[in-house]
CSV table of C-alpha atoms and ligand atoms in Angstrom, one decimal:
chain,number,residue,atom,x,y,z
A,1,MET,CA,95.2,101.3,91.4
A,2,GLY,CA,98.6,102.9,92.1
A,3,ALA,CA,101.0,103.0,95.1
A,4,MET,CA,101.6,106.7,95.5
A,5,PRO,CA,99.4,109.9,95.2
A,6,GLU,CA,101.5,110.9,92.1
A,7,GLU,CA,100.5,107.7,90.3
A,8,VAL,CA,96.7,108.1,90.7
A,9,GLU,CA,96.2,111.9,90.8
A,10,PRO,CA,96.4,112.3,86.9
A,11,ILE,CA,93.5,109.6,86.8
A,12,VAL,CA,91.3,111.0,89.6
A,13,ALA,CA,91.6,114.4,88.0
A,14,LYS,CA,89.9,113.1,84.9
A,15,LEU,CA,86.8,111.5,86.6
A,16,ASP,CA,83.3,112.8,86.6
A,17,ASN,CA,80.8,112.5,89.5
A,18,LEU,CA,83.6,111.9,91.9
A,19,LYS,CA,82.7,110.2,95.3
A,20,GLU,CA,85.3,109.8,98.0
A,21,THR,CA,85.1,107.0,100.6
A,22,VAL,CA,87.7,106.5,103.3
A,23,TYR,CA,88.0,102.9,104.3
A,24,ALA,CA,90.7,101.0,106.1
A,25,ALA,CA,92.9,104.2,106.3
A,26,ASN,CA,92.8,104.8,102.5
A,27,THR,CA,90.7,107.0,100.2
A,28,TYR,CA,88.8,105.3,97.4
A,29,TYR,CA,87.6,107.5,94.6
A,30,GLU,CA,84.6,106.2,92.7
A,31,GLY,CA,83.6,108.1,89.4
A,32,PHE,CA,83.2,107.7,85.7
A,33,TYR,CA,85.9,108.1,83.0
A,34,LYS,CA,84.0,108.7,79.6
A,35,GLY,CA,81.0,106.8,80.9
A,36,GLN,CA,83.0,103.8,82.3
A,37,GLU,CA,82.6,103.3,86.1
A,38,VAL,CA,85.9,103.2,87.9
A,39,VAL,CA,87.3,103.1,91.4
A,40,VAL,CA,90.7,104.5,91.9
A,41,ALA,CA,93.0,104.3,95.0
A,42,TYR,CA,96.6,104.5,95.9
A,43,SER,CA,97.8,101.9,98.4
A,44,LYS,CA,100.9,103.4,99.9
A,45,ILE,CA,104.3,101.8,99.0
A,46,GLY,CA,105.0,98.0,99.5
A,47,LYS,CA,103.5,94.6,99.3
A,48,VAL,CA,101.5,94.6,102.4
A,49,PHE,CA,99.6,97.9,101.7
A,50,ALA,CA,99.2,96.9,98.0
A,51,THR,CA,97.7,93.5,99.1
A,52,LEU,CA,95.2,95.3,101.4
A,53,THR,CA,94.1,97.8,98.6
A,54,ALA,CA,93.8,95.3,95.9
A,55,THR,CA,91.6,93.1,98.2
A,56,ILE,CA,89.4,96.0,99.2
A,57,LEU,CA,88.9,97.1,95.6
A,58,ILE,CA,87.6,93.6,94.7
A,59,GLU,CA,85.8,92.6,97.9
A,60,LYS,CA,84.2,96.0,99.0
A,61,PHE,CA,84.1,97.9,95.7
A,62,ALA,CA,83.2,94.9,93.5
A,63,CYS,CA,85.9,95.7,90.9
A,64,GLU,CA,85.7,93.3,88.0
A,65,LYS,CA,89.2,94.1,86.5
A,66,LEU,CA,92.2,95.7,88.1
A,67,LEU,CA,94.6,97.9,86.3
A,68,PHE,CA,97.7,99.1,88.0
A,69,SER,CA,99.6,102.2,87.0
A,70,GLY,CA,102.9,103.5,88.3
A,71,VAL,CA,106.6,103.8,88.1
A,72,ALA,CA,109.5,101.2,88.1
A,73,GLY,CA,113.2,100.8,88.1
A,74,ALA,CA,114.6,99.5,84.9
A,75,ILE,CA,116.7,96.3,84.8
A,76,SER,CA,116.8,95.8,81.0
A,77,ASP,CA,119.2,98.0,79.2
A,78,ASP,CA,116.4,98.5,76.6
A,79,LEU,CA,114.4,100.6,79.1
A,80,GLN,CA,115.0,104.3,79.5
A,81,ILE,CA,113.3,106.8,81.8
A,82,GLY,CA,109.7,107.4,80.6
A,83,ASP,CA,109.5,104.1,78.7
A,84,LEU,CA,106.5,101.9,79.3
A,85,ILE,CA,106.6,98.2,80.3
A,86,ILE,CA,103.7,95.9,80.8
A,87,ALA,CA,104.1,92.8,82.9
A,88,SER,CA,103.6,89.4,81.3
A,89,GLY,CA,104.1,88.0,84.7
A,90,LEU,CA,105.2,89.1,88.2
A,91,CYS,CA,107.5,87.6,90.9
A,92,GLN,CA,108.5,88.3,94.5
A,93,HIS,CA,112.3,88.8,94.4
A,94,ASP,CA,112.5,89.1,98.3
A,95,LEU,CA,110.6,85.9,99.0
A,96,ASP,CA,113.2,83.4,100.1
A,97,ILE,CA,112.7,79.9,101.7
A,98,THR,CA,115.7,78.5,99.8
A,99,ALA,CA,116.8,77.0,103.1
A,100,PHE,CA,114.1,74.4,102.3
A,101,SER,CA,115.4,73.7,98.8
A,102,HIS,CA,112.7,75.8,97.1
A,103,PRO,CA,113.7,78.4,94.4
A,104,PHE,CA,113.8,82.0,95.1
A,105,GLY,CA,110.3,83.6,94.9
A,106,TYR,CA,108.5,80.3,95.6
A,107,VAL,CA,106.4,79.1,98.5
A,108,PRO,CA,104.4,75.9,98.5
A,109,GLU,CA,101.0,76.2,96.8
A,110,GLY,CA,102.2,79.5,95.2
A,111,GLU,CA,104.1,80.1,91.9
A,112,VAL,CA,107.3,82.0,91.2
A,113,CYS,CA,105.9,83.9,88.4
A,114,ILE,CA,102.1,84.8,88.1
A,115,ALA,CA,100.8,85.7,84.6
A,116,THR,CA,98.7,88.7,84.0
A,117,ASP,CA,95.5,88.7,82.0
A,118,GLU,CA,96.2,88.2,78.3
A,119,SER,CA,93.2,90.1,77.0
A,120,LEU,CA,94.1,93.2,78.9
A,121,ARG,CA,97.7,93.0,77.5
A,122,GLU,CA,96.2,92.7,74.0
A,123,ILE,CA,94.2,95.9,74.6
A,124,ALA,CA,97.3,97.6,75.8
A,125,LYS,CA,99.2,96.7,72.7
A,126,LYS,CA,96.3,97.9,70.6
A,127,VAL,CA,96.3,101.3,72.4
A,128,ALA,CA,100.2,101.5,72.1
A,129,GLU,CA,99.8,101.0,68.3
A,130,GLU,CA,97.1,103.6,67.9
A,131,LYS,CA,99.2,106.1,69.9
A,132,GLY,CA,102.3,105.1,68.1
A,133,LEU,CA,104.0,104.2,71.5
A,134,THR,CA,106.6,101.6,72.2
A,135,LEU,CA,105.4,99.1,74.8
A,136,LYS,CA,107.8,96.5,76.3
A,137,GLU,CA,106.4,93.3,77.7
A,138,GLY,CA,108.4,91.4,80.3
A,139,ILE,CA,108.6,90.1,83.8
A,140,ILE,CA,108.4,92.5,86.6
A,141,ALA,CA,110.0,91.7,90.0
A,142,THR,CA,108.4,93.0,93.2
A,143,GLY,CA,109.9,93.3,96.6
A,144,ASP,CA,109.8,95.5,99.8
A,145,GLN,CA,113.0,97.2,98.8
A,146,PHE,CA,113.8,100.3,96.9
A,147,VAL,CA,116.7,99.0,94.8
A,148,ALA,CA,119.6,101.4,94.2
A,149,ASN,CA,122.4,98.8,93.9
A,150,PRO,CA,123.8,97.5,90.6
A,151,GLU,CA,124.6,94.0,92.1
A,152,ARG,CA,121.1,93.5,93.5
A,153,LYS,CA,119.5,94.7,90.3
A,154,GLU,CA,121.7,92.3,88.3
A,155,TRP,CA,120.8,89.4,90.7
A,156,ILE,CA,117.1,90.1,90.3
A,157,GLY,CA,117.4,90.3,86.5
A,158,THR,CA,119.3,87.0,86.4
A,159,THR,CA,117.3,85.0,89.0
A,160,PHE,CA,113.9,86.0,87.6
A,161,ASN,CA,114.6,87.0,84.0
A,162,ALA,CA,113.1,90.2,85.1
A,163,ASP,CA,113.1,93.4,83.0
A,164,ALA,CA,111.9,95.8,85.7
A,165,LEU,CA,111.4,96.0,89.4
A,166,GLU,CA,109.0,97.8,91.7
A,167,MET,CA,107.4,97.2,95.1
A,168,GLU,CA,103.6,96.3,94.5
A,169,GLY,CA,102.8,94.4,91.4
A,170,ALA,CA,103.2,90.8,92.7
A,171,SER,CA,100.9,91.5,95.5
A,172,VAL,CA,98.2,92.5,93.1
A,173,ALA,CA,98.9,89.4,91.1
A,174,VAL,CA,98.6,87.1,94.2
A,175,VAL,CA,95.3,88.8,95.2
A,176,CYS,CA,93.7,89.0,91.7
A,177,THR,CA,94.7,85.4,90.9
A,178,ALA,CA,93.3,84.0,94.2
A,179,LEU,CA,90.1,86.0,93.6
A,180,ASN,CA,89.7,85.3,90.0
A,181,VAL,CA,89.9,88.9,88.9
A,182,PRO,CA,91.7,89.7,85.4
A,183,PHE,CA,94.6,92.1,86.2
A,184,PHE,CA,97.1,94.3,84.3
A,185,ILE,CA,100.3,96.0,85.5
A,186,LEU,CA,101.7,98.9,83.7
A,187,ARG,CA,104.9,100.8,84.7
A,188,ALA,CA,106.7,103.7,83.2
A,189,ILE,CA,110.5,103.8,84.1
A,190,SER,CA,111.6,106.5,86.7
A,191,ASP,CA,115.1,105.2,87.3
A,192,SER,CA,117.6,102.4,86.6
A,193,ALA,CA,117.8,100.8,90.1
A,194,ASP,CA,121.4,101.8,90.2
A,195,MET,CA,123.5,104.3,92.4
A,196,ASP,CA,121.6,107.2,90.9
A,197,ALA,CA,118.2,105.6,91.5
A,198,GLY,CA,117.1,107.8,94.5
A,199,PHE,CA,118.0,111.0,92.7
A,200,ASP,CA,116.4,109.8,89.3
A,201,PHE,CA,113.2,108.5,91.1
A,202,ASP,CA,112.7,112.0,92.8
A,203,ALA,CA,113.4,113.7,89.5
A,204,PHE,CA,111.1,111.6,87.3
A,205,LEU,CA,108.5,110.2,89.6
A,206,GLU,CA,105.8,112.8,88.5
A,207,SER,CA,106.5,112.8,84.7
A,208,SER,CA,106.8,109.0,84.5
A,209,ALA,CA,103.7,108.4,86.6
A,210,LYS,CA,101.8,110.7,84.3
A,211,ILE,CA,102.9,108.8,81.2
A,212,SER,CA,101.6,105.6,82.8
A,213,ALA,CA,98.4,107.2,84.0
A,214,ASP,CA,97.6,108.7,80.6
A,215,PHE,CA,98.1,105.3,79.0
A,216,ILE,CA,95.8,103.5,81.5
A,217,LEU,CA,93.0,106.2,80.8
A,218,SER,CA,93.2,105.3,77.1
A,219,MET,CA,92.9,101.6,78.0
A,220,VAL,CA,89.9,102.3,80.2
A,221,ASP,CA,88.3,104.0,77.2
A,222,THR,CA,88.9,100.9,75.0
A,223,ILE,CA,87.9,98.3,77.5
A,224,GLU,CA,84.2,97.1,76.6
A,225,ARG,CA,81.6,97.9,79.1
B,1,LIG,N1,110.0,101.8,91.8
B,1,LIG,C1,110.6,102.7,91.0
B,1,LIG,N2,112.0,102.6,91.1
B,1,LIG,C2,112.2,101.6,91.9
B,1,LIG,C3,113.4,101.0,92.5
B,1,LIG,N3,114.5,101.4,92.0
B,1,LIG,N4,113.3,100.1,93.5
B,1,LIG,C4,112.0,99.7,93.8
B,1,LIG,N5,111.0,100.2,93.3
B,1,LIG,C5,111.0,101.1,92.4
């Protein structure tokens, strides 16, 4: 799953026996990658669309695992444009009922940070090692905001101990956890969520999305059928 066409096109391009289904105003691409059956879709940007798509992938297309591929803004100084990060856990930085003495990102019966599947993370580390790639692991913060503001970025980093931010991952985490489906979130950095973020995002969306998509394809190849 991705959020934007640029994030899934490099994956769809590699599928055999492609079948397209339009459902709930989205296109779902069913096919095979090296014999492994997959369903690919981009949700459109943001938490609501991502929730809808993740739910449909699981409930209608019976996906047994969900892997997300896309781009993110860096919070950590360790992360440069094109670098890969996998989420250990995801939180919603724009979820705020602090007026009722709850922490940022928390609502009753939810959790501030939702952990991703450990065995999928292990597969990612193995793939990175085989390819000689550096893979950072950390918390990714999600919200319905394109962050292009150093103060907001700093606040998200400090409040959630987050290394990167984007606009869909925590939605996938909520859906997959509720429906008991192992999930994995990979992002390649497109910008640093600072004053230059809009410009950098436009400049690096395609190249960073491709870095992430290529990595996901290697993981699909490694996951046991
Ligand atoms: N995805 C990639 N860069 C982002 C940013 N700066 N804010 C939110 N989502 C992003």
